[in-house]
XYZ file of N, CA, C and O in Angstrom:
820
model
N 148.574 14.102 303.206
C 149.922 13.783 302.732
C 150.830 14.977 302.968
O 150.514 16.088 302.540
N 151.941 14.780 303.611
C 152.818 15.881 303.968
C 154.141 15.775 303.231
O 154.495 14.735 302.690
N 154.828 16.910 303.212
C 156.166 16.920 302.623
C 157.003 15.870 303.332
O 157.093 15.850 304.557
N 157.607 14.977 302.548
C 158.273 13.840 303.163
C 159.720 14.106 303.506
O 160.211 13.620 304.515
N 160.430 14.851 302.642
C 161.845 15.065 302.944
C 162.407 16.225 302.137
O 161.825 16.666 301.149
N 163.560 16.699 302.606
C 164.278 17.773 301.916
C 165.739 17.375 301.848
O 166.382 17.206 302.875
N 166.244 17.175 300.621
C 167.614 16.713 300.441
C 168.337 17.628 299.459
O 167.885 17.796 298.311
N 169.440 18.228 299.882
C 170.248 19.045 298.988
C 169.483 20.170 298.316
O 169.737 20.497 297.160
N 168.521 20.730 299.032
C 167.740 21.815 298.452
C 166.492 21.332 297.739
O 165.569 22.109 297.492
N 166.427 20.047 297.402
C 165.233 19.498 296.759
C 164.155 19.220 297.812
O 164.447 18.859 298.935
N 162.911 19.374 297.383
C 161.767 19.060 298.249
C 161.010 17.890 297.638
O 160.733 17.885 296.439
N 160.705 16.923 298.449
C 160.029 15.722 297.975
C 158.615 15.655 298.554
O 158.417 15.845 299.759
N 157.643 15.386 297.670
C 156.241 15.316 298.079
C 155.622 14.002 297.605
O 155.880 13.565 296.477
N 154.805 13.404 298.451
C 154.060 12.208 298.069
C 152.733 12.638 297.455
O 151.988 13.435 298.047
N 152.433 12.119 296.258
C 151.219 12.520 295.532
C 150.515 11.274 294.995
O 151.086 10.175 294.946
N 149.260 11.464 294.568
C 148.481 10.390 293.961
C 148.631 10.432 292.453
O 148.585 11.511 291.846
N 148.803 9.269 291.861
C 148.943 9.159 290.409
C 147.583 9.355 289.740
O 146.693 8.507 289.863
N 147.417 10.427 289.028
C 146.190 10.655 288.256
C 146.458 10.594 286.752
O 145.571 10.265 285.986
N 147.663 10.907 286.364
C 147.977 11.029 284.933
C 148.214 9.665 284.287
O 147.787 9.422 283.151
N 148.943 8.772 284.978
C 149.284 7.457 284.402
C 148.508 6.331 285.099
O 148.973 5.202 285.151
N 147.361 6.624 285.642
C 146.610 5.655 286.434
C 146.296 4.403 285.616
O 145.665 4.457 284.557
N 146.812 3.272 286.083
C 146.550 1.994 285.425
C 147.298 1.804 284.120
O 146.994 0.874 283.369
N 148.294 2.656 283.828
C 149.008 2.568 282.555
C 150.393 1.969 282.735
O 150.995 2.049 283.800
N 150.859 1.370 281.645
C 152.242 0.942 281.565
C 152.969 1.871 280.608
O 152.487 2.126 279.492
N 154.122 2.366 281.027
C 154.850 3.335 280.207
C 156.305 2.911 280.061
O 156.832 2.127 280.858
N 156.937 3.435 279.041
C 158.370 3.183 278.837
C 159.160 4.126 279.718
O 158.870 5.333 279.792
N 160.167 3.562 280.379
C 161.025 4.377 281.247
C 162.481 4.100 280.872
O 162.806 3.013 280.382
N 163.367 5.080 281.100
C 164.782 4.904 280.768
C 165.402 3.745 281.539
O 165.145 3.568 282.731
N 166.217 2.944 280.854
C 166.947 1.862 281.510
C 166.192 0.566 281.637
O 166.723 -0.415 282.186
N 164.936 0.526 281.164
C 164.158 -0.712 281.243
C 163.625 -1.083 279.867
O 163.096 -0.234 279.144
N 163.760 -2.379 279.527
C 163.260 -2.843 278.240
C 161.745 -3.012 278.266
O 161.053 -2.662 277.310
N 161.236 -3.554 279.363
C 159.793 -3.750 279.477
C 159.126 -2.475 280.008
O 159.733 -1.694 280.740
N 157.865 -2.311 279.646
C 157.128 -1.148 280.122
C 156.854 -1.262 281.615
O 156.667 -2.359 282.153
N 156.857 -0.107 282.246
C 156.703 -0.047 283.709
C 155.262 0.331 284.052
O 154.726 1.307 283.538
N 154.652 -0.457 284.936
C 153.304 -0.135 285.405
C 153.413 0.863 286.554
O 154.038 0.595 287.584
N 152.809 2.020 286.367
C 152.950 3.112 287.326
C 152.089 2.845 288.566
O 150.910 2.481 288.463
N 152.688 3.052 289.718
C 152.008 2.808 290.996
C 150.964 3.887 291.288
O 151.024 4.997 290.752
N 150.039 3.605 292.188
C 149.019 4.599 292.559
C 149.606 5.822 293.258
O 149.069 6.929 293.143
N 150.698 5.621 293.992
C 151.331 6.739 294.694
C 152.721 7.006 294.111
O 153.481 6.062 293.838
N 153.019 8.274 293.950
C 154.297 8.698 293.382
C 154.923 9.747 294.278
O 154.283 10.263 295.197
N 156.162 10.079 293.974
C 156.834 11.183 294.666
C 157.256 12.232 293.652
O 157.785 11.906 292.581
N 157.043 13.483 294.013
C 157.525 14.606 293.212
C 158.738 15.200 293.902
O 158.671 15.588 295.063
N 159.844 15.270 293.181
C 161.050 15.906 293.705
C 161.218 17.246 292.998
O 161.487 17.296 291.798
N 161.022 18.314 293.750
C 161.109 19.664 293.212
C 162.499 20.217 293.506
O 162.887 20.341 294.677
N 163.252 20.527 292.441
C 164.622 21.017 292.621
C 164.990 22.089 291.614
O 164.128 22.641 290.911
N 166.290 22.365 291.543
C 166.775 23.456 290.696
C 166.559 23.189 289.211
O 166.467 24.131 288.416
N 166.480 21.918 288.827
C 166.292 21.596 287.408
C 164.828 21.527 287.020
O 164.492 21.713 285.846
N 163.967 21.238 287.979
C 162.550 21.122 287.666
C 161.849 20.167 288.611
O 162.227 20.028 289.779
N 160.832 19.474 288.075
C 160.031 18.548 288.868
C 160.261 17.140 288.332
O 159.944 16.843 287.174
N 160.809 16.271 289.178
C 161.053 14.881 288.791
C 159.988 13.999 289.442
O 159.719 14.125 290.641
N 159.404 13.119 288.624
C 158.384 12.192 289.119
C 159.038 10.837 289.335
O 159.603 10.252 288.405
N 158.948 10.324 290.551
C 159.575 9.054 290.904
C 158.516 8.056 291.340
O 157.595 8.380 292.096
N 158.663 6.827 290.851
C 157.845 5.705 291.328
C 158.790 4.783 292.088
O 159.462 3.946 291.493
N 158.891 4.984 293.374
C 159.903 4.281 294.158
C 161.273 4.810 293.755
O 161.560 5.997 293.900
N 162.094 3.933 293.206
C 163.420 4.359 292.734
C 163.459 4.529 291.216
O 164.517 4.794 290.653
N 162.309 4.365 290.593
C 162.237 4.446 289.126
C 161.789 5.837 288.697
O 160.690 6.282 289.079
N 162.606 6.552 287.923
C 162.181 7.861 287.418
C 161.142 7.694 286.303
O 161.358 6.961 285.340
N 160.013 8.371 286.433
C 158.932 8.278 285.456
C 159.014 9.399 284.425
O 158.908 9.185 283.223
N 159.209 10.601 284.922
C 159.230 11.778 284.037
C 159.920 12.916 284.758
O 159.952 12.974 285.987
N 160.493 13.829 283.966
C 161.080 15.049 284.527
C 160.562 16.242 283.742
O 160.647 16.277 282.507
N 160.001 17.202 284.463
C 159.499 18.423 283.844
C 160.500 19.552 284.154
O 160.562 20.043 285.283
N 161.291 19.907 283.153
C 162.309 20.931 283.357
C 161.658 22.302 283.571
O 160.607 22.598 282.989
N 162.312 23.106 284.408
C 161.774 24.446 284.678
C 161.647 25.262 283.390
O 160.713 26.049 283.240
N 162.607 25.063 282.468
C 162.562 25.807 281.208
C 161.337 25.453 280.376
O 160.896 26.246 279.545
N 160.806 24.224 280.610
C 159.650 23.764 279.832
C 158.317 24.053 280.522
O 157.263 24.014 279.873
N 158.367 24.319 281.836
C 157.121 24.572 282.562
C 156.560 25.943 282.186
O 157.247 26.958 282.260
N 155.290 25.946 281.778
C 154.632 27.196 281.411
C 153.830 27.765 282.572
O 153.738 28.982 282.732
N 153.241 26.882 283.370
C 152.488 27.328 284.548
C 152.303 26.161 285.506
O 152.468 24.995 285.129
N 151.982 26.496 286.751
C 151.677 25.487 287.771
C 150.625 26.078 288.695
O 150.672 27.264 289.052
N 149.648 25.264 289.046
C 148.538 25.739 289.878
C 147.975 24.588 290.698
O 148.249 23.412 290.415
N 147.204 24.934 291.694
C 146.623 23.896 292.550
C 145.288 24.374 293.092
O 145.018 25.574 293.191
N 144.438 23.403 293.426
C 143.243 23.681 294.218
C 143.316 22.805 295.466
O 144.406 22.394 295.865
N 142.210 22.481 296.047
C 142.243 21.755 297.315
C 142.907 20.387 297.207
O 143.599 19.944 298.134
N 142.688 19.691 296.094
C 143.153 18.307 296.006
C 143.990 18.008 294.769
O 144.395 16.859 294.581
N 144.248 18.997 293.915
C 144.897 18.719 292.632
C 146.042 19.707 292.385
O 145.912 20.913 292.635
N 147.138 19.156 291.880
C 148.255 19.966 291.392
C 148.320 19.794 289.871
O 148.353 18.661 289.368
N 148.333 20.908 289.132
C 148.388 20.858 287.669
C 149.655 21.549 287.174
O 149.974 22.649 287.611
N 150.309 20.859 286.249
C 151.500 21.424 285.604
C 151.233 21.523 284.113
O 150.864 20.530 283.476
N 151.429 22.711 283.568
C 151.316 22.924 282.123
C 152.724 23.092 281.578
O 153.499 23.918 282.080
N 153.067 22.328 280.555
C 154.441 22.340 280.061
C 154.474 22.265 278.540
O 153.492 21.874 277.891
N 155.603 22.645 277.998
C 155.831 22.567 276.555
C 156.234 21.144 276.217
O 157.281 20.676 276.635
N 155.409 20.482 275.428
C 155.636 19.077 275.097
C 156.272 18.973 273.714
O 155.607 19.160 272.698
N 157.583 18.700 273.692
C 158.288 18.604 272.402
C 157.764 17.454 271.552
O 157.734 17.546 270.320
N 157.364 16.369 272.194
C 156.910 15.199 271.438
C 155.607 15.485 270.686
O 155.351 14.906 269.637
N 154.800 16.374 271.240
C 153.529 16.711 270.596
C 153.576 18.055 269.874
O 152.588 18.496 269.300
N 154.753 18.716 269.940
C 154.929 20.030 269.312
C 153.847 21.009 269.774
O 153.239 21.732 268.989
N 153.602 21.001 271.063
C 152.602 21.900 271.636
C 152.657 21.832 273.144
O 153.654 21.418 273.730
N 151.564 22.230 273.784
C 151.501 22.242 275.238
C 150.689 21.054 275.746
O 149.716 20.632 275.122
N 151.110 20.533 276.891
C 150.395 19.438 277.544
C 150.307 19.746 279.029
O 151.006 20.622 279.544
N 149.448 19.006 279.704
C 149.306 19.195 281.145
C 149.293 17.842 281.842
O 149.011 16.811 281.234
N 149.615 17.873 283.124
C 149.616 16.658 283.934
C 149.054 17.020 285.305
O 149.254 18.140 285.794
N 148.310 16.076 285.919
C 147.684 16.324 287.215
C 148.132 15.275 288.232
O 148.358 14.115 287.887
N 148.250 15.745 289.477
C 148.579 14.856 290.587
C 147.622 15.171 291.730
O 147.255 16.334 291.949
N 147.253 14.148 292.456
C 146.393 14.351 293.616
C 147.223 14.668 294.843
O 148.116 13.900 295.220
N 146.953 15.811 295.478
C 147.672 16.198 296.699
C 146.954 17.367 297.358
O 146.329 18.201 296.686
N 147.035 17.408 298.679
C 146.489 18.548 299.411
C 147.564 19.605 299.653
O 147.283 20.644 300.265
N 148.779 19.313 299.246
C 149.888 20.249 299.433
C 150.289 20.928 298.124
O 151.421 21.357 297.951
N 149.334 21.035 297.204
C 149.623 21.634 295.912
C 150.159 23.049 296.015
O 151.078 23.441 295.280
N 149.609 23.828 296.944
C 150.060 25.215 297.098
C 151.525 25.266 297.529
O 152.298 26.116 297.065
N 151.914 24.333 298.429
C 153.302 24.287 298.892
C 154.229 23.880 297.745
O 155.317 24.455 297.574
N 153.785 22.899 296.956
C 154.579 22.483 295.802
C 154.780 23.659 294.852
O 155.892 23.914 294.357
N 153.698 24.401 294.599
C 153.780 25.567 293.693
C 154.750 26.614 294.231
O 155.493 27.236 293.459
N 154.765 26.813 295.542
C 155.689 27.786 296.128
C 157.134 27.372 295.905
O 157.991 28.201 295.582
N 157.419 26.094 296.052
C 158.784 25.613 295.840
C 159.183 25.714 294.370
O 160.317 26.084 294.050
N 158.249 25.383 293.480
C 158.550 25.523 292.045
C 158.856 26.978 291.722
O 159.819 27.287 291.009
N 158.048 27.886 292.257
C 158.268 29.311 292.010
C 159.617 29.767 292.550
O 160.330 30.545 291.900
N 159.993 29.262 293.735
C 161.276 29.646 294.333
C 162.442 29.227 293.449
O 163.354 30.021 293.171
N 162.409 27.993 292.966
C 163.488 27.523 292.095
C 163.460 28.224 290.736
O 164.513 28.476 290.140
N 162.268 28.548 290.251
C 162.156 29.271 288.976
C 162.788 30.656 289.084
O 163.465 31.127 288.153
N 162.584 31.316 290.224
C 163.207 32.629 290.444
C 164.731 32.506 290.496
O 165.447 33.353 289.949
N 165.212 31.461 291.184
C 166.662 31.242 291.235
C 167.231 31.030 289.837
O 168.291 31.573 289.492
N 166.518 30.255 289.024
C 166.971 30.008 287.653
C 166.979 31.294 286.844
O 167.928 31.566 286.097
N 165.929 32.117 287.011
C 165.852 33.381 286.276
C 166.995 34.312 286.681
O 167.618 34.954 285.826
N 167.287 34.370 287.988
C 168.390 35.219 288.468
C 169.731 34.725 287.939
O 170.597 35.529 287.552
N 169.900 33.396 287.921
C 171.155 32.837 287.415
C 171.325 33.129 285.932
O 172.426 33.467 285.472
N 170.240 33.021 285.177
C 170.300 33.332 283.747
C 170.654 34.807 283.539
O 171.416 35.156 282.630
N 170.087 35.673 284.392
C 170.381 37.097 284.295
C 171.860 37.362 284.564
O 172.521 38.128 283.837
N 172.403 36.712 285.605
C 173.828 36.864 285.921
C 174.699 36.339 284.786
O 175.717 36.948 284.429
N 174.284 35.205 284.210
C 175.047 34.629 283.104
C 175.060 35.578 281.905
O 176.093 35.741 281.239
N 173.907 36.196 281.630
C 173.840 37.155 280.520
C 174.729 38.364 280.783
O 175.411 38.859 279.879
N 174.700 38.843 282.040
C 175.534 39.996 282.386
C 177.013 39.663 282.238
O 177.791 40.467 281.715
N 177.409 38.461 282.692
C 178.804 38.047 282.551
C 179.178 37.920 281.080
O 180.270 38.326 280.665
N 178.275 37.350 280.300
C 178.536 37.181 278.872
C 178.661 38.532 278.183
O 179.558 38.747 277.360
N 177.735 39.462 278.538
C 177.795 40.799 277.946
C 179.085 41.508 278.340
O 179.705 42.186 277.514
N 179.476 41.365 279.625
C 180.716 41.996 280.087
C 181.917 41.410 279.351
O 182.836 42.133 278.953
N 181.912 40.086 279.178
C 183.018 39.442 278.453
C 183.057 39.896 277.003
O 184.131 40.151 276.442
N 181.868 40.036 276.387
C 181.810 40.510 274.997
C 182.309 41.944 274.894
O 183.039 42.296 273.956
N 181.900 42.787 275.873
C 182.350 44.186 275.865
C 183.868 44.262 276.006
O 184.525 45.056 275.326
N 184.401 43.435 276.915
C 185.852 43.428 277.115
C 186.573 42.960 275.857
O 187.603 43.528 275.465
N 186.013 41.927 275.226
C 186.631 41.412 273.992
C 186.582 42.466 272.887
O 187.557 42.656 272.149
N 185.448 43.184 272.784
C 185.329 44.233 271.772
C 186.308 45.378 272.046
O 186.913 45.924 271.129
N 186.455 45.719 273.338
C 187.380 46.781 273.700
C 188.816 46.388 273.367
O 189.587 47.181 272.813
N 189.180 45.149 273.696
C 190.531 44.673 273.386
C 190.758 44.636 271.881
O 191.844 45.000 271.404
N 189.729 44.228 271.145
C 189.848 44.200 269.685
C 190.028 45.607 269.134
O 190.855 45.840 268.237
N 189.260 46.566 269.695
C 189.379 47.956 269.246
C 190.765 48.512 269.570
O 191.364 49.231 268.762
N 191.280 48.154 270.766
C 192.620 48.623 271.144
C 193.680 48.037 270.226
O 194.609 48.740 269.804
N 193.533 46.743 269.904
C 194.497 46.122 268.992
C 194.427 46.754 267.608
O 195.461 46.992 266.966
N 193.210 47.055 267.159
C 193.043 47.697 265.851
C 193.672 49.089 265.855
O 194.347 49.482 264.890
N 193.448 49.840 266.956
C 194.024 51.181 267.049
C 195.549 51.119 267.075
O 196.231 51.925 266.429
N 196.094 50.155 267.827
C 197.554 50.003 267.890
C 198.122 49.638 266.520
O 199.157 50.171 266.106
N 197.415 48.747 265.819
C 197.876 48.353 264.489
C 197.824 49.539 263.530
O 198.748 49.753 262.727
N 196.752 50.335 263.625
C 196.634 51.515 262.769
C 197.729 52.527 263.080
O 198.303 53.147 262.175
N 198.018 52.687 264.383
C 199.069 53.625 264.791
C 200.434 53.172 264.278
O 201.222 53.977 263.763
N 200.700 51.856 264.408
C 201.973 51.336 263.902
C 202.072 51.517 262.392
O 203.128 51.900 261.872
N 200.953 51.269 261.693
C 200.956 51.425 260.239
C 201.199 52.885 259.857
O 201.936 53.185 258.902
N 200.586 53.816 260.613
C 200.771 55.233 260.335
C 202.222 55.660 260.574
O 202.795 56.432 259.791
N 202.808 55.144 261.670
C 204.209 55.470 261.971
C 205.124 54.917 260.886
O 206.043 55.617 260.414
N 204.861 53.675 260.483
C 205.679 53.080 259.423
C 205.539 53.856 258.119
O 206.528 54.086 257.410
N 204.320 54.270 257.809
C 204.086 55.039 256.580
C 204.789 56.381 256.652
O 205.378 56.851 255.659
N 204.722 57.028 257.834
C 205.392 58.312 258.004
C 206.905 58.157 257.876
O 207.582 58.998 257.268
N 207.440 57.078 258.449
C 208.887 56.830 258.341
C 209.292 56.591 256.888
O 210.312 57.099 256.421
N 208.465 55.827 256.170
C 208.755 55.597 254.749
C 208.723 56.897 253.967
O 209.588 57.162 253.121
N 207.698 57.736 254.255
C 207.579 59.012 253.558
C 208.770 59.915 253.874
O 209.313 60.601 252.997
N 209.190 59.910 255.158
C 210.328 60.730 255.562
C 211.612 60.264 254.865
O 212.413 61.079 254.377
N 211.794 58.936 254.806
C 212.979 58.400 254.135
C 212.959 58.729 252.650
O 213.983 59.092 252.063
N 211.761 58.611 252.041
C 211.642 58.921 250.611
C 211.922 60.394 250.356
O 212.609 60.760 249.387
N 211.398 61.270 251.235
C 211.624 62.708 251.078
C 213.109 63.035 251.260
O 213.674 63.862 250.526
N 213.745 62.379 252.258
C 215.161 62.620 252.487
C 215.994 62.154 251.295
O 216.934 62.837 250.853
N 215.619 60.985 250.753
C 216.337 60.477 249.587
C 216.145 61.391 248.386
O 217.087 61.667 247.628
N 214.905 61.881 248.239
C 214.616 62.790 247.123
C 215.382 64.099 247.275
O 215.938 64.628 246.305
N 215.423 64.615 248.515
C 216.158 65.853 248.760
C 217.648 65.655 248.521
O 218.324 66.521 247.942
N 218.157 64.495 248.959
C 219.572 64.204 248.742
C 219.888 64.097 247.254
O 220.914 64.606 246.775
N 218.966 63.443 246.512
C 219.167 63.309 245.073
C 219.128 64.673 244.384
O 219.922 64.967 243.489
N 218.185 65.519 244.829
C 218.073 66.856 244.253
C 219.320 67.687 244.545
O 219.826 68.422 243.690
N 219.801 67.538 245.795
C 221.009 68.264 246.169
C 222.206 67.810 245.340
O 223.003 68.626 244.865
N 222.320 66.491 245.139
C 223.410 65.954 244.333
C 223.308 66.423 242.893
O 224.310 66.787 242.262
N 222.060 66.429 242.384
C 221.844 66.897 241.008
C 222.221 68.362 240.878
O 222.844 68.784 239.884
N 221.857 69.158 241.880
C 222.180 70.577 241.850
C 223.694 70.788 241.863
O 224.222 71.659 241.167
N 224.386 69.979 242.691
C 225.834 70.084 242.738
C 226.460 69.733 241.389
O 227.393 70.395 240.924
N 225.905 68.675 240.767
C 226.437 68.278 239.462
C 226.211 69.359 238.424
O 227.100 69.689 237.625
N 224.987 69.932 238.413
C 224.691 71.009 237.462
C 225.555 72.227 237.729
O 226.043 72.882 236.800
N 225.752 72.532 239.014
C 226.586 73.680 239.374
C 228.022 73.445 238.917
O 228.696 74.352 238.410
N 228.472 72.219 239.107
C 229.833 71.894 238.687
C 229.980 71.985 237.179
O 230.963 72.511 236.652
N 228.964 71.458 236.462
C 228.997 71.537 235.005
C 228.970 72.992 234.533
O 229.722 73.401 233.645
N 228.070 73.775 235.161
C 227.946 75.184 234.776
C 229.243 75.942 235.087
O 229.719 76.739 234.293
N 229.818 75.645 236.248
C 231.072 76.310 236.602
C 232.187 75.925 235.629
O 233.021 76.740 235.235
N 232.205 74.677 235.206
C 233.235 74.215 234.274
C 233.118 74.862 232.917
O 234.117 75.060 232.225
N 231.927 75.210 232.489
C 231.735 75.826 231.170
C 231.986 77.328 231.227
O 232.607 77.910 230.370
N 231.519 77.974 232.268
C 231.573 79.436 232.299
C 232.914 79.985 232.743
O 233.323 81.048 232.307
N 233.588 79.284 233.642
C 234.890 79.778 234.105
C 235.974 79.226 233.190
O 236.493 78.137 233.401
N 236.323 79.956 232.147
C 237.275 79.510 231.135
C 238.400 80.544 231.028
O 238.161 81.762 231.012
N 239.624 80.067 230.954
C 240.761 80.965 230.773
C 241.005 81.166 229.277
O 241.197 80.195 228.539
N 240.969 82.378 228.831
C 241.276 82.733 227.438
C 242.530 83.600 227.431
O 242.528 84.706 228.003
N 243.586 83.059 226.856
C 244.878 83.769 226.798
C 245.325 84.197 228.178
O 245.692 85.342 228.427
N 245.185 83.260 229.133
C 245.727 83.502 230.460
C 244.819 84.249 231.395
O 245.158 84.442 232.550
N 243.685 84.750 230.947
C 242.774 85.475 231.822
C 241.411 84.747 231.884
O 240.933 84.207 230.892
N 240.811 84.788 233.058
C 239.522 84.112 233.250
C 238.392 85.004 232.783
O 238.289 86.157 233.186
N 237.609 84.503 231.892
C 236.440 85.248 231.419
C 235.217 84.348 231.550
O 235.331 83.127 231.554
N 234.053 84.933 231.664
C 232.820 84.180 231.843
C 231.904 84.394 230.656
O 231.645 85.530 230.269
N 231.443 83.281 230.111
C 230.543 83.329 228.958
C 229.352 82.411 229.216
O 229.469 81.428 229.945
N 228.292 82.730 228.545
C 227.170 81.790 228.554
C 227.378 80.774 227.465
O 228.152 81.012 226.527
N 226.674 79.666 227.555
C 226.854 78.597 226.582
C 226.493 79.087 225.188
O 227.156 78.748 224.209
N 225.436 79.925 225.082
C 224.997 80.406 223.772
C 226.019 81.325 223.135
O 226.076 81.498 221.910
N 226.870 81.947 223.931
C 227.825 82.927 223.400
C 229.152 82.306 222.997
O 229.998 82.972 222.417
N 229.372 81.036 223.365
C 230.673 80.428 223.141
C 230.674 79.530 221.914
O 229.690 78.854 221.637
N 231.802 79.565 221.159
C 232.035 78.559 220.130
C 233.536 78.441 219.961
O 234.296 79.346 220.342
N 233.973 77.339 219.414
C 235.392 77.095 219.250
C 235.881 77.527 217.871
O 235.165 77.338 216.890
N 237.057 78.084 217.881
C 237.701 78.376 216.597
C 239.169 77.979 216.719
O 239.949 78.651 217.363
N 239.472 76.870 216.176
C 240.840 76.363 216.311
C 240.958 75.529 217.550
O 240.123 75.567 218.443
N 241.995 74.724 217.664
C 242.186 73.812 218.781
C 242.550 74.461 220.079
O 242.412 73.866 221.133
N 243.049 75.762 220.062
C 243.558 76.327 221.303
C 242.946 77.640 221.644
O 243.407 78.335 222.528
N 241.915 78.109 220.970
C 241.351 79.410 221.212
C 239.847 79.362 221.319
O 239.192 78.668 220.560
N 239.292 80.124 222.251
C 237.847 80.229 222.427
C 237.455 81.669 222.152
O 237.972 82.579 222.787
N 236.614 81.884 221.169
C 236.325 83.258 220.732
C 234.866 83.584 220.984
O 233.986 82.732 220.780
N 234.571 84.809 221.332
C 233.199 85.263 221.523
C 232.594 85.687 220.189
O 233.158 86.556 219.558
């Protein structure tokens, strides 16, 4: 039995049915159970290994689920993770081209692994870029907050200085008004403690 065809990167092999020999199984799109033929085709592609009975799909073994694949002179064995049984299962097909099938499975598995690696690298790069942009936005926000805080502090200090200056002017004016007093036509200077009034028109020491 030889490789029958290659379509769109997929490789198709004719094999003997050993796993479902003489069985009827449920297949997608059919209400009645399908009796599996003695000869099947394996389509090995980027997604995995698809088992076809003529135009009827019997089973698909995804590359992500395949644990191992091996062959001897007349048998191809696939070991896979079986979700329905919550464990591992295996399936066998009769073929003399098992080694060739295994090579194609390995080739597609490597392509899948490389693609996953590239996807991870792109995802990591995107995450790094997003983190960097977030850090830049945080730094810009912190800088703006610091500038705003500094401006507020500067305005508060200026207002406080202006208030202090105004207060000083008022005190100076008050002090000047008390100390610079004309007594009998002449200007004399007294401290507040030294001054008292005696009569409506005279200031005496």
